[in-house]
PDB file of C-alpha atoms in Angstrom:
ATOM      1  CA  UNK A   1       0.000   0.000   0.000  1.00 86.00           C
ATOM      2  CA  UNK A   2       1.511   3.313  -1.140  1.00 92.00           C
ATOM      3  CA  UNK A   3       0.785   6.243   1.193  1.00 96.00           C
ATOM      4  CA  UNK A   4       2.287  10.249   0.876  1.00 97.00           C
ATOM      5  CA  UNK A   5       4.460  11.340   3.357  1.00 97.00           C
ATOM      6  CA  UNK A   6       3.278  14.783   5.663  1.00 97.00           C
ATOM      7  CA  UNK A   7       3.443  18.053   3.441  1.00 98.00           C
ATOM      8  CA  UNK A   8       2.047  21.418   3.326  1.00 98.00           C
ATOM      9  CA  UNK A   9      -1.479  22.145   1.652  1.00 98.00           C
ATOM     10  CA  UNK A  10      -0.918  24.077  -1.179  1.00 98.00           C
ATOM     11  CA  UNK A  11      -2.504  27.083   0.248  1.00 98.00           C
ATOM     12  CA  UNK A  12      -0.005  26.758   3.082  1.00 98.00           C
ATOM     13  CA  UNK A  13       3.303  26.850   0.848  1.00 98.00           C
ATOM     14  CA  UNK A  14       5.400  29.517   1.611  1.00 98.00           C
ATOM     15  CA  UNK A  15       7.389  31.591  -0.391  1.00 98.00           C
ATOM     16  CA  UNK A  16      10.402  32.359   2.015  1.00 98.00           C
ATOM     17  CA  UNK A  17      10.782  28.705   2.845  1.00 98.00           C
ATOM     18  CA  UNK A  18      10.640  27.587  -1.182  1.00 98.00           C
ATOM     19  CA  UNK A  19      13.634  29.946  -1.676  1.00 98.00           C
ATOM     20  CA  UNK A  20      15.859  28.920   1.003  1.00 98.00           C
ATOM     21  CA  UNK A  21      14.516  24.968  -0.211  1.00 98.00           C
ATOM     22  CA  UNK A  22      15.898  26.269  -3.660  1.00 98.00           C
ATOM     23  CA  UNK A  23      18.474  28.224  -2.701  1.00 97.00           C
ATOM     24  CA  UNK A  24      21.017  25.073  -2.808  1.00 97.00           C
ATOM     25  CA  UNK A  25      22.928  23.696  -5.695  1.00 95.00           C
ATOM     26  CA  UNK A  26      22.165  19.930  -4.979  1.00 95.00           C
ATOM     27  CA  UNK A  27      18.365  20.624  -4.393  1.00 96.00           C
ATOM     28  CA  UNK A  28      18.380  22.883  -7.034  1.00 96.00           C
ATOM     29  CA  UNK A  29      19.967  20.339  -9.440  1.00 94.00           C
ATOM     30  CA  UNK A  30      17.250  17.324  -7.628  1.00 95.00           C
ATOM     31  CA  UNK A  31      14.418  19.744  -8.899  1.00 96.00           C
ATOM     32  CA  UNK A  32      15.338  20.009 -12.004  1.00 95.00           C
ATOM     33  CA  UNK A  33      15.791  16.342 -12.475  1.00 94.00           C
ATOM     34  CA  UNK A  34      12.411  15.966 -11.248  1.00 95.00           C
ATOM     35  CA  UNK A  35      11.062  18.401 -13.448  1.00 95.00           C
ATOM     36  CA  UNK A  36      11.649  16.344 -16.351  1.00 93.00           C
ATOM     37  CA  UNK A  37       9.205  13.574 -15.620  1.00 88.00           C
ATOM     38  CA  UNK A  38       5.786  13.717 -15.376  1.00 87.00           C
ATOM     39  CA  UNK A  39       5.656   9.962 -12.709  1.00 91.00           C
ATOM     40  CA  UNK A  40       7.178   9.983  -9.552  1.00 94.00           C
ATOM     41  CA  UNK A  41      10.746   8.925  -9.425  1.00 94.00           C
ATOM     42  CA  UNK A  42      12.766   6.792  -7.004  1.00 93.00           C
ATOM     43  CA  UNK A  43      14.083   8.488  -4.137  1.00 91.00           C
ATOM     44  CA  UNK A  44      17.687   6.258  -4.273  1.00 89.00           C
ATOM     45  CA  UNK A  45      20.640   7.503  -4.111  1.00 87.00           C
ATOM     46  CA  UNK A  46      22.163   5.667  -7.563  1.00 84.00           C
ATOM     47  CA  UNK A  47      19.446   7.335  -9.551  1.00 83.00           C
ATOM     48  CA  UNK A  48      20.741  10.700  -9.033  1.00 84.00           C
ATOM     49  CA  UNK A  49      24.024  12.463 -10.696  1.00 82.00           C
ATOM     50  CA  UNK A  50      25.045  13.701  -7.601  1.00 83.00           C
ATOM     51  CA  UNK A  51      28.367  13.543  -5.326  1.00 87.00           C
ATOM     52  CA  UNK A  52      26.441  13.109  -1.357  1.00 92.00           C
ATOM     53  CA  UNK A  53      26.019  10.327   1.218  1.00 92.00           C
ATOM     54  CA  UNK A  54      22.746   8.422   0.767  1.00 91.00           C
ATOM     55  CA  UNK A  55      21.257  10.315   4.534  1.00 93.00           C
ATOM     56  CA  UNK A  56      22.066  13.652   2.811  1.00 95.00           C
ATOM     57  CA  UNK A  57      20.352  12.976   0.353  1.00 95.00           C
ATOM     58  CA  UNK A  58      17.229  11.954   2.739  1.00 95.00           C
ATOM     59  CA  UNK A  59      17.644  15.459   4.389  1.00 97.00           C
ATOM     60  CA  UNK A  60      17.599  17.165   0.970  1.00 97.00           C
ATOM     61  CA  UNK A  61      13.995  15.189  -0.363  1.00 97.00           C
ATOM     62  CA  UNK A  62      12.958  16.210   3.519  1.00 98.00           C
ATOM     63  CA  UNK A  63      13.594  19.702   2.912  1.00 98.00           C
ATOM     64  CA  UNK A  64      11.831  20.086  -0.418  1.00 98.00           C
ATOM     65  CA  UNK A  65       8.773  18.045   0.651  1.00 98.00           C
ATOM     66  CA  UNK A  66       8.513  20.152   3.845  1.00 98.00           C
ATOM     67  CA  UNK A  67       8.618  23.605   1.692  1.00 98.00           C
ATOM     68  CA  UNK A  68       5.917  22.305  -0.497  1.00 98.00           C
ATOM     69  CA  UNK A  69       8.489  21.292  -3.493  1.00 98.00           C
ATOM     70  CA  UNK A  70       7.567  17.657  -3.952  1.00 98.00           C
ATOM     71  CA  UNK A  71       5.509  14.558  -2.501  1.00 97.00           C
ATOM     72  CA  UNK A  72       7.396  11.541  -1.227  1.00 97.00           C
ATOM     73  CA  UNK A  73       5.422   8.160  -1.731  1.00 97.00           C
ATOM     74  CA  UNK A  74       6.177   5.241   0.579  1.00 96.00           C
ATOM     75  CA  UNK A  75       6.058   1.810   0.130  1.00 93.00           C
ATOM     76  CA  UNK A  76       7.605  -0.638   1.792  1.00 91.00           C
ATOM     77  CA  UNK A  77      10.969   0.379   2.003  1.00 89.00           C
ATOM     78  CA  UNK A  78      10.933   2.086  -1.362  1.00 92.00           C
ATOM     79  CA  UNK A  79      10.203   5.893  -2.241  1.00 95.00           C
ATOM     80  CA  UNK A  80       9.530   7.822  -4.684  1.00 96.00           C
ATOM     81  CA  UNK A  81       9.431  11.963  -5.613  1.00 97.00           C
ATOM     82  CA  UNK A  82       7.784  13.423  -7.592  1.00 97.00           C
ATOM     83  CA  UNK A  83       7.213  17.820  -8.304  1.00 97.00           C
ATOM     84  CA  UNK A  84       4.257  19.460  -7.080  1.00 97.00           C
ATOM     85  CA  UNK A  85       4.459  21.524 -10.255  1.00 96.00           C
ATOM     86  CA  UNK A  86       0.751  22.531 -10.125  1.00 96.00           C
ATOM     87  CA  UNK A  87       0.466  22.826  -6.822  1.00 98.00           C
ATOM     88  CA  UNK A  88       3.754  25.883  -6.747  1.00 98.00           C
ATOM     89  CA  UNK A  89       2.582  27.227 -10.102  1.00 97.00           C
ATOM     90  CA  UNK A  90      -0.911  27.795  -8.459  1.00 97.00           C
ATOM     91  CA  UNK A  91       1.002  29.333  -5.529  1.00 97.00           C
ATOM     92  CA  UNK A  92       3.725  31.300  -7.116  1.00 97.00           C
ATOM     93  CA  UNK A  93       2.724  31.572 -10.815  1.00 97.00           C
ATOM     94  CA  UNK A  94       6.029  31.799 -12.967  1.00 96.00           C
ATOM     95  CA  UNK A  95       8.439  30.833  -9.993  1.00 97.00           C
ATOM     96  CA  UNK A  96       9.417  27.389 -11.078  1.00 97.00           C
ATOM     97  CA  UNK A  97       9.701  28.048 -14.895  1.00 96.00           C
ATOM     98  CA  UNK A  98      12.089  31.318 -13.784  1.00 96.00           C
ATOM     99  CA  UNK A  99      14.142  28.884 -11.555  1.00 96.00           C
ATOM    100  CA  UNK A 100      14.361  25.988 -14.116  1.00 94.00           C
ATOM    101  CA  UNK A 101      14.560  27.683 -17.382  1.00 88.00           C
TER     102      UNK A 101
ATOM    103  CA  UNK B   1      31.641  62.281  -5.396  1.00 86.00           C
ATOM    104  CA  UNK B   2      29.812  59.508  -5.291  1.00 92.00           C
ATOM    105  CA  UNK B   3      30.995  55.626  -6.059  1.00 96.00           C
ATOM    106  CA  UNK B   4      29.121  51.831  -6.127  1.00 97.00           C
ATOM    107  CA  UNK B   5      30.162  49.682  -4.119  1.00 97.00           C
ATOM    108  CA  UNK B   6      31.699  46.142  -5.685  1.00 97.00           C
ATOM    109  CA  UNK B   7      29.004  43.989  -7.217  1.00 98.00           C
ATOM    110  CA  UNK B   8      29.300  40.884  -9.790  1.00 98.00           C
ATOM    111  CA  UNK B   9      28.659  41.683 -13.340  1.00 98.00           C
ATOM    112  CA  UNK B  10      25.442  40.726 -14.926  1.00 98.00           C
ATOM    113  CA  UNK B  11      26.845  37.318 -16.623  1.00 98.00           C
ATOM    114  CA  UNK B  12      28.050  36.617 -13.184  1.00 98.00           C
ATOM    115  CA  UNK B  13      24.606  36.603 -11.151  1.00 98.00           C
ATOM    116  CA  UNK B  14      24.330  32.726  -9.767  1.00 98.00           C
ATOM    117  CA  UNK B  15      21.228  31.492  -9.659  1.00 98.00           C
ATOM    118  CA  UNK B  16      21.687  29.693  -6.009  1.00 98.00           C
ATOM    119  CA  UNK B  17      23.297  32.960  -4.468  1.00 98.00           C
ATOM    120  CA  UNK B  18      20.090  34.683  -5.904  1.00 98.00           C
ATOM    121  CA  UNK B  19      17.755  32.054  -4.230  1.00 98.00           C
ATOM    122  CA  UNK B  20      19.590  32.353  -1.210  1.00 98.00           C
ATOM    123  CA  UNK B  21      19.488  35.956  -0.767  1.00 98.00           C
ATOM    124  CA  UNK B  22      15.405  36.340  -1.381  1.00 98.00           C
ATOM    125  CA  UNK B  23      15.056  33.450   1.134  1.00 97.00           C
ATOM    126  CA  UNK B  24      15.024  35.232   4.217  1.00 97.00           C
ATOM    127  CA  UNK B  25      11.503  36.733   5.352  1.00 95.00           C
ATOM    128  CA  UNK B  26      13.577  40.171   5.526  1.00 95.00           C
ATOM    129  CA  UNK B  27      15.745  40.769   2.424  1.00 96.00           C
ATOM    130  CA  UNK B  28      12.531  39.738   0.430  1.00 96.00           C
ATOM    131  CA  UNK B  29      10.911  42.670   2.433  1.00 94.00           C
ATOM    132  CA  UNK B  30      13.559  44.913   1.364  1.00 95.00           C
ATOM    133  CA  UNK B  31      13.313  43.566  -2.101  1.00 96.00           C
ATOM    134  CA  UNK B  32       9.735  44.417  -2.440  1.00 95.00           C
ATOM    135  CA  UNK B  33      10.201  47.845  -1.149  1.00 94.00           C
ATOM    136  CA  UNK B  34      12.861  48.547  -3.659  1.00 95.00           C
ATOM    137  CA  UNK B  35      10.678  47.159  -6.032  1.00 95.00           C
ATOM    138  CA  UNK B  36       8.574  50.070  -5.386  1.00 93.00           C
ATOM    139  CA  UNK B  37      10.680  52.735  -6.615  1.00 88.00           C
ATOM    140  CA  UNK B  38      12.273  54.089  -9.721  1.00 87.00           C
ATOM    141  CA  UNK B  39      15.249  55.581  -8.211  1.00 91.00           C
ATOM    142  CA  UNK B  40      17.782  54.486  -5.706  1.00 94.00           C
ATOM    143  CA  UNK B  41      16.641  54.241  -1.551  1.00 94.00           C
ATOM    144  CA  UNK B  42      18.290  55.503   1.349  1.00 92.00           C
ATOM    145  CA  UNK B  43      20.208  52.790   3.176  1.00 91.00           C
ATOM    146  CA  UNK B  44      19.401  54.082   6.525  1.00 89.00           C
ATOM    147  CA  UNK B  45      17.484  52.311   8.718  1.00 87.00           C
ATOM    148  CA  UNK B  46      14.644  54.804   9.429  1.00 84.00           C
ATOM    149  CA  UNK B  47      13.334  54.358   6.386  1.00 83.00           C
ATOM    150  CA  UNK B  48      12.373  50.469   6.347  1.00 83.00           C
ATOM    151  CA  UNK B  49       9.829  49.104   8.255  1.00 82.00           C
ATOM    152  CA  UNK B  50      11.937  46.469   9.849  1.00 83.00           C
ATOM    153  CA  UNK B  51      12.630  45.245  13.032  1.00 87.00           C
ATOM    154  CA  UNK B  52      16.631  44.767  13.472  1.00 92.00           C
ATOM    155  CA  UNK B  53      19.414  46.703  14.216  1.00 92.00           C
ATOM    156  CA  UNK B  54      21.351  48.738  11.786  1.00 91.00           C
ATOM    157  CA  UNK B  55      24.120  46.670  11.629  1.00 93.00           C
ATOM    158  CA  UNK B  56      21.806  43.594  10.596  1.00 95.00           C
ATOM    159  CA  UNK B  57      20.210  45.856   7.578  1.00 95.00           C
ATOM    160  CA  UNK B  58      23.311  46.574   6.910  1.00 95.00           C
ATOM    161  CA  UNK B  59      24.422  43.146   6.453  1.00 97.00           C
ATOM    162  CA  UNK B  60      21.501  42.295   4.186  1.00 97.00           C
ATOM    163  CA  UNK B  61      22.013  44.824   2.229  1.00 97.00           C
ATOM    164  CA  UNK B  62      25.344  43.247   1.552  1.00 98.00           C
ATOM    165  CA  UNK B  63      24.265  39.721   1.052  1.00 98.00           C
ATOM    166  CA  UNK B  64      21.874  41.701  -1.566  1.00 98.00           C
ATOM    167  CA  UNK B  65      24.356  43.657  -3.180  1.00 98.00           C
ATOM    168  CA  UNK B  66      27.059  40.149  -3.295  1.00 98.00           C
ATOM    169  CA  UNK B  67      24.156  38.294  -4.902  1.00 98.00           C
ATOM    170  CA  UNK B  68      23.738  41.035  -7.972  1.00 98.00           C
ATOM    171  CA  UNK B  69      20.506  41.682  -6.784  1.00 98.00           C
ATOM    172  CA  UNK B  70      20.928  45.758  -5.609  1.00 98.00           C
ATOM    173  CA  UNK B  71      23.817  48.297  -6.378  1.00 97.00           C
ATOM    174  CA  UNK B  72      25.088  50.640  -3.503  1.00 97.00           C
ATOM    175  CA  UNK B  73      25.912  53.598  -4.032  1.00 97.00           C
ATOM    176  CA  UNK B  74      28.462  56.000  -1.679  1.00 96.00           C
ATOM    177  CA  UNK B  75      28.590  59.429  -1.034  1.00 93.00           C
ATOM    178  CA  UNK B  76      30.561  60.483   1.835  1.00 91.00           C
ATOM    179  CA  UNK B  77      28.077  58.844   4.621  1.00 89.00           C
ATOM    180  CA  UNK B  78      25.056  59.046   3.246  1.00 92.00           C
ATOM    181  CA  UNK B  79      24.657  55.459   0.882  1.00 95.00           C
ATOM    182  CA  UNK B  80      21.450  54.466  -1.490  1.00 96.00           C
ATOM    183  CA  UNK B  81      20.706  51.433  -2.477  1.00 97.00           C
ATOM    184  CA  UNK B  82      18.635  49.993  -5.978  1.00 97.00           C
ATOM    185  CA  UNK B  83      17.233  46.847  -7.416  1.00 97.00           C
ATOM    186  CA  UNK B  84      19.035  45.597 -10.334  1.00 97.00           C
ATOM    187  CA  UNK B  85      15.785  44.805 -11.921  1.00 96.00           C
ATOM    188  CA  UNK B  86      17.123  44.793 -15.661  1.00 96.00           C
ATOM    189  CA  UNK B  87      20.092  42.518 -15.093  1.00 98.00           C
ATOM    190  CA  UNK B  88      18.227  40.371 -13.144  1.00 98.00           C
ATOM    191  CA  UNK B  89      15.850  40.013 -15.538  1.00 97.00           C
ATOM    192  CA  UNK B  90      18.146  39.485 -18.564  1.00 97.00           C
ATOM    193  CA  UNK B  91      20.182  36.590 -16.223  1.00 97.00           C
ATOM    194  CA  UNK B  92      16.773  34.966 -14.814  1.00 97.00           C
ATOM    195  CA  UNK B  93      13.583  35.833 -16.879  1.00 97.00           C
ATOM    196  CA  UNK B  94      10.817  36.050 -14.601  1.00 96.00           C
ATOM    197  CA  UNK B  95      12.510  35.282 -11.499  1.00 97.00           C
ATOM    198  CA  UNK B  96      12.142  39.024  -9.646  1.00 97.00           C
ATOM    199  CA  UNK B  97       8.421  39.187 -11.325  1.00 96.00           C
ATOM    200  CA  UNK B  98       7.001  35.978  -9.579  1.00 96.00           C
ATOM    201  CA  UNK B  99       8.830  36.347  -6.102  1.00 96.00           C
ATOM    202  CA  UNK B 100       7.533  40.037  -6.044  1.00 94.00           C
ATOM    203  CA  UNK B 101       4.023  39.662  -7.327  1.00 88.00           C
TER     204      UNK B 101
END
């Protein structure tokens, strides 16, 4: 059974807190990979181009789901990201197509 | 006579320094109110609805003028400060638009 990990209603996303969530090259980079797909992609550490321990990586999918960034599924032991693209545009219309262009 | 204070050139505005610098709940403040204006701002504190020392504004005004977001200019004692809304907006289309709307 998959379920969602806690995050903020979209009303609730806040624009200070989705900065400082952006404002880092490695989640910066971790959006944009996410941006490319429109299905949820694994949360593992070998997926991802990038040079950090596999519990820094944790934090960084933490931070992003907690501004409002992404939803984590669970299942089992395995998770999965995925953008809340719709859910920030509605927000902060233009924000994520300025930061990913 | 009066001088600006080093900032990076255009081509050199980073997108993470950016982020970083709009995500705190008081430099985007700041932001906003120089969005306001035409023409440079006084620096001084008396003229920003902010609660923190002079020395703090002062330091954000830094971490906005290192990020290529404002130039400062100097005369004698007296500085003003102004969004770099053009070369942000040729570096990050968009960007200053949807954080300030």
């Amino acid at each position: 059974m998959t379920r969602t990990l806690p995050q903020p209603a979209t009303e609730a996303i806040d624009l200070v807190t989705v900065l400082q969530a952006l404002g880092d090259p490695v989640r910066l980079e971790l959006v944009r990979t996410l941006a490319k797909e429109d299905e949820p992609r694994p949360c593992s550490i070998d997926k991802y181009d990038v040079e950090i321990s596999a519990p820094t990586l944790s934090h960084h999918w933490r931070i992003l789901r907690e501004a409002g960034l992404t939803t984590t599924f669970v299942n089992g032991r395995t998770r999965w990201v995925e953008l809340r693209r719709e859910d920030v545009h509605s927000r902060f219309p233009g924000l994520l197509d300025a930061v990913l262009a």
